[in-house]
Amino acid sequence: CPITLTYDIASYLPDNHTFHIISIVKEAMNNIIKHSNADTAEILLREQPVFYQLIIRDNGSDIHISNEGIGLKSMRSRVQEMHGYFRCNTKNGFEIFITIPKEVRHENHHH
């Protein structure tokens, strides 16, 4: 299905972020190809003041994605590695919503 890409990032993305984001997008596209009856999909990669935002959505109505599916699991662990936030939404179509903080401050003390 046709895919729209909105890419709006001005600053430099760390290499490991780039690698994780590419892997997540590939995995999501894979899911759409394999499991979705969508006829349109969109990828949004945006830069906000303190975080990056990655949204991947399609308009498929045939949604049977288990939260523990291997694809979503690996996406989630990649997002955790970047100290980000990961959410799936199946309200109208399937949407993956990810935010990744711009910088992780390495504090010496543990909470």
PDB file of N, CA and C in Angstrom:
ATOM      1  N   CYS A   1       0.839  -1.188   0.000  1.00  0.00           N
ATOM      2  CA  CYS A   1       0.000   0.000   0.000  1.00  0.00           C
ATOM      3  C   CYS A   1       0.878   1.243   0.000  1.00  0.00           C
ATOM      4  N   PRO A   2       0.369   2.349  -0.478  1.00  0.00           N
ATOM      5  CA  PRO A   2       1.186   3.572  -0.465  1.00  0.00           C
ATOM      6  C   PRO A   2       1.490   4.015   0.963  1.00  0.00           C
ATOM      7  N   ILE A   3       2.695   4.527   1.151  1.00  0.00           N
ATOM      8  CA  ILE A   3       3.127   4.968   2.469  1.00  0.00           C
ATOM      9  C   ILE A   3       3.582   6.415   2.382  1.00  0.00           C
ATOM     10  N   THR A   4       3.061   7.246   3.266  1.00  0.00           N
ATOM     11  CA  THR A   4       3.493   8.636   3.339  1.00  0.00           C
ATOM     12  C   THR A   4       4.557   8.766   4.409  1.00  0.00           C
ATOM     13  N   LEU A   5       5.617   9.486   4.089  1.00  0.00           N
ATOM     14  CA  LEU A   5       6.660   9.727   5.081  1.00  0.00           C
ATOM     15  C   LEU A   5       6.735  11.210   5.371  1.00  0.00           C
ATOM     16  N   THR A   6       6.640  11.565   6.642  1.00  0.00           N
ATOM     17  CA  THR A   6       6.882  12.940   7.067  1.00  0.00           C
ATOM     18  C   THR A   6       8.131  12.926   7.921  1.00  0.00           C
ATOM     19  N   TYR A   7       9.165  13.596   7.451  1.00  0.00           N
ATOM     20  CA  TYR A   7      10.434  13.583   8.163  1.00  0.00           C
ATOM     21  C   TYR A   7      10.786  15.022   8.483  1.00  0.00           C
ATOM     22  N   ASP A   8      10.861  15.330   9.750  1.00  0.00           N
ATOM     23  CA  ASP A   8      11.095  16.707  10.159  1.00  0.00           C
ATOM     24  C   ASP A   8      12.100  16.740  11.305  1.00  0.00           C
ATOM     25  N   ILE A   9      13.353  16.447  10.981  1.00  0.00           N
ATOM     26  CA  ILE A   9      14.395  16.436  12.005  1.00  0.00           C
ATOM     27  C   ILE A   9      15.556  17.290  11.526  1.00  0.00           C
ATOM     28  N   ALA A  10      15.895  18.271  12.319  1.00  0.00           N
ATOM     29  CA  ALA A  10      16.954  19.197  11.924  1.00  0.00           C
ATOM     30  C   ALA A  10      18.282  18.846  12.578  1.00  0.00           C
ATOM     31  N   SER A  11      18.226  18.404  13.829  1.00  0.00           N
ATOM     32  CA  SER A  11      19.476  18.192  14.551  1.00  0.00           C
ATOM     33  C   SER A  11      20.021  16.796  14.279  1.00  0.00           C
ATOM     34  N   TYR A  12      21.202  16.549  14.765  1.00  0.00           N
ATOM     35  CA  TYR A  12      21.898  15.296  14.520  1.00  0.00           C
ATOM     36  C   TYR A  12      21.347  14.188  15.399  1.00  0.00           C
ATOM     37  N   LEU A  13      20.980  13.087  14.790  1.00  0.00           N
ATOM     38  CA  LEU A  13      20.509  11.924  15.539  1.00  0.00           C
ATOM     39  C   LEU A  13      21.701  11.015  15.843  1.00  0.00           C
ATOM     40  N   PRO A  14      21.879  10.615  17.088  1.00  0.00           N
ATOM     41  CA  PRO A  14      22.978   9.690  17.392  1.00  0.00           C
ATOM     42  C   PRO A  14      22.851   8.404  16.565  1.00  0.00           C
ATOM     43  N   ASP A  15      23.992   7.817  16.201  1.00  0.00           N
ATOM     44  CA  ASP A  15      23.989   6.637  15.339  1.00  0.00           C
ATOM     45  C   ASP A  15      23.114   5.507  15.866  1.00  0.00           C
ATOM     46  N   ASN A  16      23.218   5.240  17.166  1.00  0.00           N
ATOM     47  CA  ASN A  16      22.443   4.102  17.673  1.00  0.00           C
ATOM     48  C   ASN A  16      20.944   4.395  17.595  1.00  0.00           C
ATOM     49  N   HIS A  17      20.542   5.660  17.756  1.00  0.00           N
ATOM     50  CA  HIS A  17      19.136   6.037  17.580  1.00  0.00           C
ATOM     51  C   HIS A  17      18.713   5.772  16.138  1.00  0.00           C
ATOM     52  N   THR A  18      19.553   6.212  15.202  1.00  0.00           N
ATOM     53  CA  THR A  18      19.237   6.014  13.782  1.00  0.00           C
ATOM     54  C   THR A  18      19.039   4.531  13.502  1.00  0.00           C
ATOM     55  N   PHE A  19      19.950   3.724  14.006  1.00  0.00           N
ATOM     56  CA  PHE A  19      19.885   2.282  13.789  1.00  0.00           C
ATOM     57  C   PHE A  19      18.598   1.698  14.381  1.00  0.00           C
ATOM     58  N   HIS A  20      18.266   2.080  15.612  1.00  0.00           N
ATOM     59  CA  HIS A  20      17.052   1.584  16.263  1.00  0.00           C
ATOM     60  C   HIS A  20      15.806   2.022  15.496  1.00  0.00           C
ATOM     61  N   ILE A  21      15.778   3.280  15.091  1.00  0.00           N
ATOM     62  CA  ILE A  21      14.593   3.808  14.407  1.00  0.00           C
ATOM     63  C   ILE A  21      14.388   3.081  13.074  1.00  0.00           C
ATOM     64  N   ILE A  22      15.480   2.872  12.325  1.00  0.00           N
ATOM     65  CA  ILE A  22      15.374   2.147  11.050  1.00  0.00           C
ATOM     66  C   ILE A  22      14.831   0.743  11.299  1.00  0.00           C
ATOM     67  N   SER A  23      15.344   0.076  12.336  1.00  0.00           N
ATOM     68  CA  SER A  23      14.889  -1.283  12.646  1.00  0.00           C
ATOM     69  C   SER A  23      13.414  -1.308  13.030  1.00  0.00           C
ATOM     70  N   ILE A  24      12.990  -0.325  13.811  1.00  0.00           N
ATOM     71  CA  ILE A  24      11.583  -0.253  14.238  1.00  0.00           C
ATOM     72  C   ILE A  24      10.678  -0.031  13.026  1.00  0.00           C
ATOM     73  N   VAL A  25      11.083   0.898  12.147  1.00  0.00           N
ATOM     74  CA  VAL A  25      10.278   1.181  10.959  1.00  0.00           C
ATOM     75  C   VAL A  25      10.197  -0.070  10.072  1.00  0.00           C
ATOM     76  N   LYS A  26      11.334  -0.763   9.903  1.00  0.00           N
ATOM     77  CA  LYS A  26      11.343  -1.976   9.079  1.00  0.00           C
ATOM     78  C   LYS A  26      10.407  -3.023   9.655  1.00  0.00           C
ATOM     79  N   GLU A  27      10.490  -3.200  10.962  1.00  0.00           N
ATOM     80  CA  GLU A  27       9.654  -4.174  11.654  1.00  0.00           C
ATOM     81  C   GLU A  27       8.171  -3.823  11.488  1.00  0.00           C
ATOM     82  N   ALA A  28       7.863  -2.534  11.635  1.00  0.00           N
ATOM     83  CA  ALA A  28       6.470  -2.094  11.514  1.00  0.00           C
ATOM     84  C   ALA A  28       5.959  -2.294  10.086  1.00  0.00           C
ATOM     85  N   MET A  29       6.793  -1.977   9.093  1.00  0.00           N
ATOM     86  CA  MET A  29       6.399  -2.182   7.699  1.00  0.00           C
ATOM     87  C   MET A  29       6.151  -3.662   7.433  1.00  0.00           C
ATOM     88  N   ASN A  30       7.020  -4.480   7.990  1.00  0.00           N
ATOM     89  CA  ASN A  30       6.877  -5.924   7.899  1.00  0.00           C
ATOM     90  C   ASN A  30       5.523  -6.389   8.425  1.00  0.00           C
ATOM     91  N   ASN A  31       5.153  -5.849   9.608  1.00  0.00           N
ATOM     92  CA  ASN A  31       3.866  -6.186  10.215  1.00  0.00           C
ATOM     93  C   ASN A  31       2.710  -5.765   9.321  1.00  0.00           C
ATOM     94  N   ILE A  32       2.838  -4.569   8.738  1.00  0.00           N
ATOM     95  CA  ILE A  32       1.756  -4.071   7.882  1.00  0.00           C
ATOM     96  C   ILE A  32       1.618  -4.977   6.657  1.00  0.00           C
ATOM     97  N   ILE A  33       2.758  -5.344   6.051  1.00  0.00           N
ATOM     98  CA  ILE A  33       2.730  -6.201   4.862  1.00  0.00           C
ATOM     99  C   ILE A  33       2.139  -7.565   5.204  1.00  0.00           C
ATOM    100  N   LYS A  34       2.569  -8.124   6.347  1.00  0.00           N
ATOM    101  CA  LYS A  34       2.188  -9.492   6.689  1.00  0.00           C
ATOM    102  C   LYS A  34       0.800  -9.599   7.299  1.00  0.00           C
ATOM    103  N   HIS A  35       0.455  -8.650   8.164  1.00  0.00           N
ATOM    104  CA  HIS A  35      -0.727  -8.862   9.014  1.00  0.00           C
ATOM    105  C   HIS A  35      -1.863  -7.881   8.788  1.00  0.00           C
ATOM    106  N   SER A  36      -1.671  -6.904   7.911  1.00  0.00           N
ATOM    107  CA  SER A  36      -2.682  -5.861   7.851  1.00  0.00           C
ATOM    108  C   SER A  36      -3.371  -5.838   6.500  1.00  0.00           C
ATOM    109  N   ASN A  37      -4.652  -5.474   6.499  1.00  0.00           N
ATOM    110  CA  ASN A  37      -5.360  -5.282   5.239  1.00  0.00           C
ATOM    111  C   ASN A  37      -5.407  -3.795   4.894  1.00  0.00           C
ATOM    112  N   ALA A  38      -4.468  -3.038   5.415  1.00  0.00           N
ATOM    113  CA  ALA A  38      -4.464  -1.588   5.209  1.00  0.00           C
ATOM    114  C   ALA A  38      -4.259  -1.243   3.738  1.00  0.00           C
ATOM    115  N   ASP A  39      -4.839  -0.122   3.297  1.00  0.00           N
ATOM    116  CA  ASP A  39      -4.523   0.337   1.940  1.00  0.00           C
ATOM    117  C   ASP A  39      -3.790   1.675   1.964  1.00  0.00           C
ATOM    118  N   THR A  40      -3.485   2.168   3.166  1.00  0.00           N
ATOM    119  CA  THR A  40      -2.615   3.326   3.290  1.00  0.00           C
ATOM    120  C   THR A  40      -1.904   3.290   4.644  1.00  0.00           C
ATOM    121  N   ALA A  41      -0.678   3.781   4.650  1.00  0.00           N
ATOM    122  CA  ALA A  41       0.093   3.803   5.893  1.00  0.00           C
ATOM    123  C   ALA A  41       0.892   5.085   5.930  1.00  0.00           C
ATOM    124  N   GLU A  42       1.284   5.482   7.130  1.00  0.00           N
ATOM    125  CA  GLU A  42       2.101   6.690   7.223  1.00  0.00           C
ATOM    126  C   GLU A  42       3.145   6.570   8.308  1.00  0.00           C
ATOM    127  N   ILE A  43       4.290   7.183   8.024  1.00  0.00           N
ATOM    128  CA  ILE A  43       5.397   7.221   8.978  1.00  0.00           C
ATOM    129  C   ILE A  43       5.689   8.684   9.262  1.00  0.00           C
ATOM    130  N   LEU A  44       5.688   9.043  10.521  1.00  0.00           N
ATOM    131  CA  LEU A  44       6.007  10.413  10.931  1.00  0.00           C
ATOM    132  C   LEU A  44       7.218  10.386  11.836  1.00  0.00           C
ATOM    133  N   LEU A  45       8.223  11.134  11.474  1.00  0.00           N
ATOM    134  CA  LEU A  45       9.385  11.255  12.342  1.00  0.00           C
ATOM    135  C   LEU A  45       9.606  12.738  12.549  1.00  0.00           C
ATOM    136  N   ARG A  46       9.363  13.195  13.776  1.00  0.00           N
ATOM    137  CA  ARG A  46       9.374  14.625  14.055  1.00  0.00           C
ATOM    138  C   ARG A  46      10.291  14.937  15.212  1.00  0.00           C
ATOM    139  N   GLU A  47      10.831  16.120  15.152  1.00  0.00           N
ATOM    140  CA  GLU A  47      11.666  16.574  16.251  1.00  0.00           C
ATOM    141  C   GLU A  47      10.893  17.600  17.068  1.00  0.00           C
ATOM    142  N   GLN A  48      10.815  17.367  18.371  1.00  0.00           N
ATOM    143  CA  GLN A  48      10.227  18.323  19.292  1.00  0.00           C
ATOM    144  C   GLN A  48      11.373  18.905  20.109  1.00  0.00           C
ATOM    145  N   PRO A  49      11.116  19.949  20.905  1.00  0.00           N
ATOM    146  CA  PRO A  49      12.231  20.551  21.661  1.00  0.00           C
ATOM    147  C   PRO A  49      13.034  19.557  22.504  1.00  0.00           C
ATOM    148  N   VAL A  50      12.379  18.642  23.222  1.00  0.00           N
ATOM    149  CA  VAL A  50      13.163  17.751  24.086  1.00  0.00           C
ATOM    150  C   VAL A  50      13.092  16.275  23.698  1.00  0.00           C
ATOM    151  N   PHE A  51      12.334  15.954  22.667  1.00  0.00           N
ATOM    152  CA  PHE A  51      12.284  14.549  22.258  1.00  0.00           C
ATOM    153  C   PHE A  51      12.027  14.416  20.764  1.00  0.00           C
ATOM    154  N   TYR A  52      12.283  13.201  20.273  1.00  0.00           N
ATOM    155  CA  TYR A  52      11.903  12.837  18.914  1.00  0.00           C
ATOM    156  C   TYR A  52      10.609  12.037  18.999  1.00  0.00           C
ATOM    157  N   GLN A  53       9.814  12.137  17.965  1.00  0.00           N
ATOM    158  CA  GLN A  53       8.528  11.456  17.947  1.00  0.00           C
ATOM    159  C   GLN A  53       8.479  10.585  16.697  1.00  0.00           C
ATOM    160  N   LEU A  54       8.155   9.322  16.881  1.00  0.00           N
ATOM    161  CA  LEU A  54       8.011   8.410  15.752  1.00  0.00           C
ATOM    162  C   LEU A  54       6.614   7.817  15.813  1.00  0.00           C
ATOM    163  N   ILE A  55       5.835   8.062  14.761  1.00  0.00           N
ATOM    164  CA  ILE A  55       4.483   7.515  14.715  1.00  0.00           C
ATOM    165  C   ILE A  55       4.349   6.728  13.422  1.00  0.00           C
ATOM    166  N   ILE A  56       3.911   5.492  13.545  1.00  0.00           N
ATOM    167  CA  ILE A  56       3.680   4.665  12.369  1.00  0.00           C
ATOM    168  C   ILE A  56       2.240   4.199  12.451  1.00  0.00           C
ATOM    169  N   ARG A  57       1.436   4.526  11.439  1.00  0.00           N
ATOM    170  CA  ARG A  57       0.037   4.107  11.516  1.00  0.00           C
ATOM    171  C   ARG A  57      -0.453   3.611  10.169  1.00  0.00           C
ATOM    172  N   ASP A  58      -1.431   2.718  10.229  1.00  0.00           N
ATOM    173  CA  ASP A  58      -2.074   2.275   9.000  1.00  0.00           C
ATOM    174  C   ASP A  58      -3.578   2.226   9.248  1.00  0.00           C
ATOM    175  N   ASN A  59      -4.347   2.071   8.174  1.00  0.00           N
ATOM    176  CA  ASN A  59      -5.806   2.108   8.331  1.00  0.00           C
ATOM    177  C   ASN A  59      -6.411   0.720   8.233  1.00  0.00           C
ATOM    178  N   GLY A  60      -5.629  -0.300   8.579  1.00  0.00           N
ATOM    179  CA  GLY A  60      -6.148  -1.661   8.517  1.00  0.00           C
ATOM    180  C   GLY A  60      -7.263  -1.892   9.527  1.00  0.00           C
ATOM    181  N   SER A  61      -8.245  -2.706   9.132  1.00  0.00           N
ATOM    182  CA  SER A  61      -9.356  -2.978  10.048  1.00  0.00           C
ATOM    183  C   SER A  61      -9.224  -4.382  10.617  1.00  0.00           C
ATOM    184  N   ASP A  62      -8.350  -5.175  10.014  1.00  0.00           N
ATOM    185  CA  ASP A  62      -8.203  -6.568  10.405  1.00  0.00           C
ATOM    186  C   ASP A  62      -7.044  -6.669  11.388  1.00  0.00           C
ATOM    187  N   ILE A  63      -7.277  -6.222  12.616  1.00  0.00           N
ATOM    188  CA  ILE A  63      -6.181  -6.106  13.572  1.00  0.00           C
ATOM    189  C   ILE A  63      -6.207  -7.267  14.551  1.00  0.00           C
ATOM    190  N   HIS A  64      -5.189  -8.108  14.465  1.00  0.00           N
ATOM    191  CA  HIS A  64      -5.073  -9.196  15.442  1.00  0.00           C
ATOM    192  C   HIS A  64      -3.625  -9.273  15.847  1.00  0.00           C
ATOM    193  N   ILE A  65      -3.176  -8.220  16.490  1.00  0.00           N
ATOM    194  CA  ILE A  65      -1.778  -8.180  16.909  1.00  0.00           C
ATOM    195  C   ILE A  65      -1.727  -8.441  18.402  1.00  0.00           C
ATOM    196  N   SER A  66      -0.983  -9.484  18.773  1.00  0.00           N
ATOM    197  CA  SER A  66      -0.831  -9.739  20.197  1.00  0.00           C
ATOM    198  C   SER A  66       0.297  -8.858  20.706  1.00  0.00           C
ATOM    199  N   ASN A  67       0.111  -8.327  21.868  1.00  0.00           N
ATOM    200  CA  ASN A  67       1.104  -7.418  22.429  1.00  0.00           C
ATOM    201  C   ASN A  67       2.453  -8.084  22.596  1.00  0.00           C
ATOM    202  N   GLU A  68       2.443  -9.398  22.685  1.00  0.00           N
ATOM    203  CA  GLU A  68       3.700 -10.088  22.897  1.00  0.00           C
ATOM    204  C   GLU A  68       4.257 -10.650  21.595  1.00  0.00           C
ATOM    205  N   GLY A  69       3.668 -10.260  20.487  1.00  0.00           N
ATOM    206  CA  GLY A  69       4.229 -10.664  19.203  1.00  0.00           C
ATOM    207  C   GLY A  69       5.697 -10.265  19.170  1.00  0.00           C
ATOM    208  N   ILE A  70       6.510 -11.100  18.538  1.00  0.00           N
ATOM    209  CA  ILE A  70       7.956 -10.894  18.570  1.00  0.00           C
ATOM    210  C   ILE A  70       8.348  -9.521  18.028  1.00  0.00           C
ATOM    211  N   GLY A  71       7.674  -9.053  17.005  1.00  0.00           N
ATOM    212  CA  GLY A  71       7.983  -7.760  16.409  1.00  0.00           C
ATOM    213  C   GLY A  71       7.811  -6.621  17.390  1.00  0.00           C
ATOM    214  N   LEU A  72       6.656  -6.601  18.051  1.00  0.00           N
ATOM    215  CA  LEU A  72       6.387  -5.529  19.006  1.00  0.00           C
ATOM    216  C   LEU A  72       7.320  -5.612  20.199  1.00  0.00           C
ATOM    217  N   LYS A  73       7.651  -6.840  20.582  1.00  0.00           N
ATOM    218  CA  LYS A  73       8.565  -7.016  21.709  1.00  0.00           C
ATOM    219  C   LYS A  73       9.917  -6.391  21.412  1.00  0.00           C
ATOM    220  N   SER A  74      10.446  -6.642  20.204  1.00  0.00           N
ATOM    221  CA  SER A  74      11.762  -6.109  19.881  1.00  0.00           C
ATOM    222  C   SER A  74      11.703  -4.592  19.712  1.00  0.00           C
ATOM    223  N   MET A  75      10.584  -4.074  19.181  1.00  0.00           N
ATOM    224  CA  MET A  75      10.426  -2.619  19.090  1.00  0.00           C
ATOM    225  C   MET A  75      10.461  -2.009  20.477  1.00  0.00           C
ATOM    226  N   ARG A  76       9.684  -2.626  21.369  1.00  0.00           N
ATOM    227  CA  ARG A  76       9.592  -2.102  22.738  1.00  0.00           C
ATOM    228  C   ARG A  76      10.950  -2.094  23.420  1.00  0.00           C
ATOM    229  N   SER A  77      11.748  -3.151  23.225  1.00  0.00           N
ATOM    230  CA  SER A  77      13.034  -3.192  23.915  1.00  0.00           C
ATOM    231  C   SER A  77      14.010  -2.183  23.301  1.00  0.00           C
ATOM    232  N   ARG A  78      13.902  -1.945  21.996  1.00  0.00           N
ATOM    233  CA  ARG A  78      14.730  -0.906  21.373  1.00  0.00           C
ATOM    234  C   ARG A  78      14.386   0.471  21.943  1.00  0.00           C
ATOM    235  N   VAL A  79      13.088   0.724  22.106  1.00  0.00           N
ATOM    236  CA  VAL A  79      12.650   2.012  22.649  1.00  0.00           C
ATOM    237  C   VAL A  79      13.137   2.158  24.088  1.00  0.00           C
ATOM    238  N   GLN A  80      13.060   1.069  24.856  1.00  0.00           N
ATOM    239  CA  GLN A  80      13.550   1.107  26.240  1.00  0.00           C
ATOM    240  C   GLN A  80      15.040   1.413  26.283  1.00  0.00           C
ATOM    241  N   GLU A  81      15.765   0.847  25.328  1.00  0.00           N
ATOM    242  CA  GLU A  81      17.198   1.096  25.276  1.00  0.00           C
ATOM    243  C   GLU A  81      17.499   2.580  25.056  1.00  0.00           C
ATOM    244  N   MET A  82      16.592   3.281  24.368  1.00  0.00           N
ATOM    245  CA  MET A  82      16.771   4.717  24.128  1.00  0.00           C
ATOM    246  C   MET A  82      16.048   5.540  25.197  1.00  0.00           C
ATOM    247  N   HIS A  83      15.583   4.877  26.248  1.00  0.00           N
ATOM    248  CA  HIS A  83      14.863   5.522  27.357  1.00  0.00           C
ATOM    249  C   HIS A  83      13.604   6.225  26.865  1.00  0.00           C
ATOM    250  N   GLY A  84      12.968   5.632  25.884  1.00  0.00           N
ATOM    251  CA  GLY A  84      11.786   6.245  25.288  1.00  0.00           C
ATOM    252  C   GLY A  84      10.494   5.660  25.805  1.00  0.00           C
ATOM    253  N   TYR A  85       9.408   6.078  25.166  1.00  0.00           N
ATOM    254  CA  TYR A  85       8.059   5.679  25.545  1.00  0.00           C
ATOM    255  C   TYR A  85       7.425   5.009  24.329  1.00  0.00           C
ATOM    256  N   PHE A  86       6.761   3.881  24.536  1.00  0.00           N
ATOM    257  CA  PHE A  86       6.203   3.092  23.435  1.00  0.00           C
ATOM    258  C   PHE A  86       4.736   2.800  23.708  1.00  0.00           C
ATOM    259  N   ARG A  87       3.887   3.084  22.741  1.00  0.00           N
ATOM    260  CA  ARG A  87       2.467   2.783  22.927  1.00  0.00           C
ATOM    261  C   ARG A  87       1.866   2.292  21.616  1.00  0.00           C
ATOM    262  N   CYS A  88       0.972   1.325  21.723  1.00  0.00           N
ATOM    263  CA  CYS A  88       0.224   0.867  20.556  1.00  0.00           C
ATOM    264  C   CYS A  88      -1.226   1.263  20.731  1.00  0.00           C
ATOM    265  N   ASN A  89      -1.854   1.588  19.632  1.00  0.00           N
ATOM    266  CA  ASN A  89      -3.234   2.029  19.669  1.00  0.00           C
ATOM    267  C   ASN A  89      -3.964   1.343  18.517  1.00  0.00           C
ATOM    268  N   THR A  90      -5.121   0.742  18.797  1.00  0.00           N
ATOM    269  CA  THR A  90      -5.851   0.049  17.737  1.00  0.00           C
ATOM    270  C   THR A  90      -7.237   0.644  17.531  1.00  0.00           C
ATOM    271  N   LYS A  91      -7.381   1.933  17.836  1.00  0.00           N
ATOM    272  CA  LYS A  91      -8.725   2.535  17.723  1.00  0.00           C
ATOM    273  C   LYS A  91      -9.225   2.569  16.292  1.00  0.00           C
ATOM    274  N   ASN A  92      -8.563   3.317  15.422  1.00  0.00           N
ATOM    275  CA  ASN A  92      -8.958   3.267  14.011  1.00  0.00           C
ATOM    276  C   ASN A  92      -7.740   2.927  13.180  1.00  0.00           C
ATOM    277  N   GLY A  93      -7.586   1.630  12.935  1.00  0.00           N
ATOM    278  CA  GLY A  93      -6.366   1.156  12.309  1.00  0.00           C
ATOM    279  C   GLY A  93      -5.364   0.817  13.394  1.00  0.00           C
ATOM    280  N   PHE A  94      -4.128   0.683  13.009  1.00  0.00           N
ATOM    281  CA  PHE A  94      -3.104   0.316  13.971  1.00  0.00           C
ATOM    282  C   PHE A  94      -2.086   1.437  14.032  1.00  0.00           C
ATOM    283  N   GLU A  95      -1.756   1.861  15.237  1.00  0.00           N
ATOM    284  CA  GLU A  95      -0.809   2.958  15.387  1.00  0.00           C
ATOM    285  C   GLU A  95       0.239   2.612  16.425  1.00  0.00           C
ATOM    286  N   ILE A  96       1.479   2.885  16.076  1.00  0.00           N
ATOM    287  CA  ILE A  96       2.586   2.763  17.026  1.00  0.00           C
ATOM    288  C   ILE A  96       3.054   4.177  17.318  1.00  0.00           C
ATOM    289  N   PHE A  97       3.100   4.519  18.587  1.00  0.00           N
ATOM    290  CA  PHE A  97       3.452   5.874  19.002  1.00  0.00           C
ATOM    291  C   PHE A  97       4.679   5.787  19.898  1.00  0.00           C
ATOM    292  N   ILE A  98       5.755   6.446  19.488  1.00  0.00           N
ATOM    293  CA  ILE A  98       7.018   6.354  20.217  1.00  0.00           C
ATOM    294  C   ILE A  98       7.582   7.750  20.448  1.00  0.00           C
ATOM    295  N   THR A  99       8.025   8.014  21.659  1.00  0.00           N
ATOM    296  CA  THR A  99       8.805   9.236  21.876  1.00  0.00           C
ATOM    297  C   THR A  99      10.154   8.834  22.461  1.00  0.00           C
ATOM    298  N   ILE A 100      11.179   9.521  22.001  1.00  0.00           N
ATOM    299  CA  ILE A 100      12.542   9.235  22.426  1.00  0.00           C
ATOM    300  C   ILE A 100      13.160  10.527  22.945  1.00  0.00           C
ATOM    301  N   PRO A 101      13.566  10.551  24.213  1.00  0.00           N
ATOM    302  CA  PRO A 101      14.152  11.782  24.750  1.00  0.00           C
ATOM    303  C   PRO A 101      15.455  12.107  24.037  1.00  0.00           C
ATOM    304  N   LYS A 102      15.734  13.406  23.910  1.00  0.00           N
ATOM    305  CA  LYS A 102      16.912  13.824  23.162  1.00  0.00           C
ATOM    306  C   LYS A 102      18.207  13.505  23.868  1.00  0.00           C
ATOM    307  N   GLU A 103      18.273  13.761  25.146  1.00  0.00           N
ATOM    308  CA  GLU A 103      19.526  13.413  25.811  1.00  0.00           C
ATOM    309  C   GLU A 103      19.241  12.755  27.130  1.00  0.00           C
ATOM    310  N   VAL A 104      19.999  11.723  27.390  1.00  0.00           N
ATOM    311  CA  VAL A 104      19.883  11.040  28.658  1.00  0.00           C
ATOM    312  C   VAL A 104      20.992  11.558  29.538  1.00  0.00           C
ATOM    313  N   ARG A 105      20.613  12.134  30.653  1.00  0.00           N
ATOM    314  CA  ARG A 105      21.649  12.623  31.571  1.00  0.00           C
ATOM    315  C   ARG A 105      22.133  11.468  32.414  1.00  0.00           C
ATOM    316  N   HIS A 106      23.411  11.234  32.375  1.00  0.00           N
ATOM    317  CA  HIS A 106      23.964  10.132  33.166  1.00  0.00           C
ATOM    318  C   HIS A 106      24.286  10.638  34.558  1.00  0.00           C
ATOM    319  N   GLU A 107      23.360  10.368  35.468  1.00  0.00           N
ATOM    320  CA  GLU A 107      23.552  10.801  36.852  1.00  0.00           C
ATOM    321  C   GLU A 107      24.389   9.748  37.572  1.00  0.00           C
ATOM    322  N   ASN A 108      25.130  10.188  38.560  1.00  0.00           N
ATOM    323  CA  ASN A 108      25.938   9.220  39.314  1.00  0.00           C
ATOM    324  C   ASN A 108      25.134   8.501  40.391  1.00  0.00           C
ATOM    325  N   HIS A 109      24.085   9.163  40.882  1.00  0.00           N
ATOM    326  CA  HIS A 109      23.316   8.526  41.949  1.00  0.00           C
ATOM    327  C   HIS A 109      22.146   7.743  41.382  1.00  0.00           C
ATOM    328  N   HIS A 110      21.740   6.712  42.096  1.00  0.00           N
ATOM    329  CA  HIS A 110      20.607   5.885  41.676  1.00  0.00           C
ATOM    330  C   HIS A 110      19.416   6.211  42.557  1.00  0.00           C
ATOM    331  N   HIS A 111      18.247   6.172  41.946  1.00  0.00           N
ATOM    332  CA  HIS A 111      17.022   6.449  42.724  1.00  0.00           C
ATOM    333  C   HIS A 111      16.531   5.182  43.389  1.00  0.00           C
TER     334      HIS A 111
END
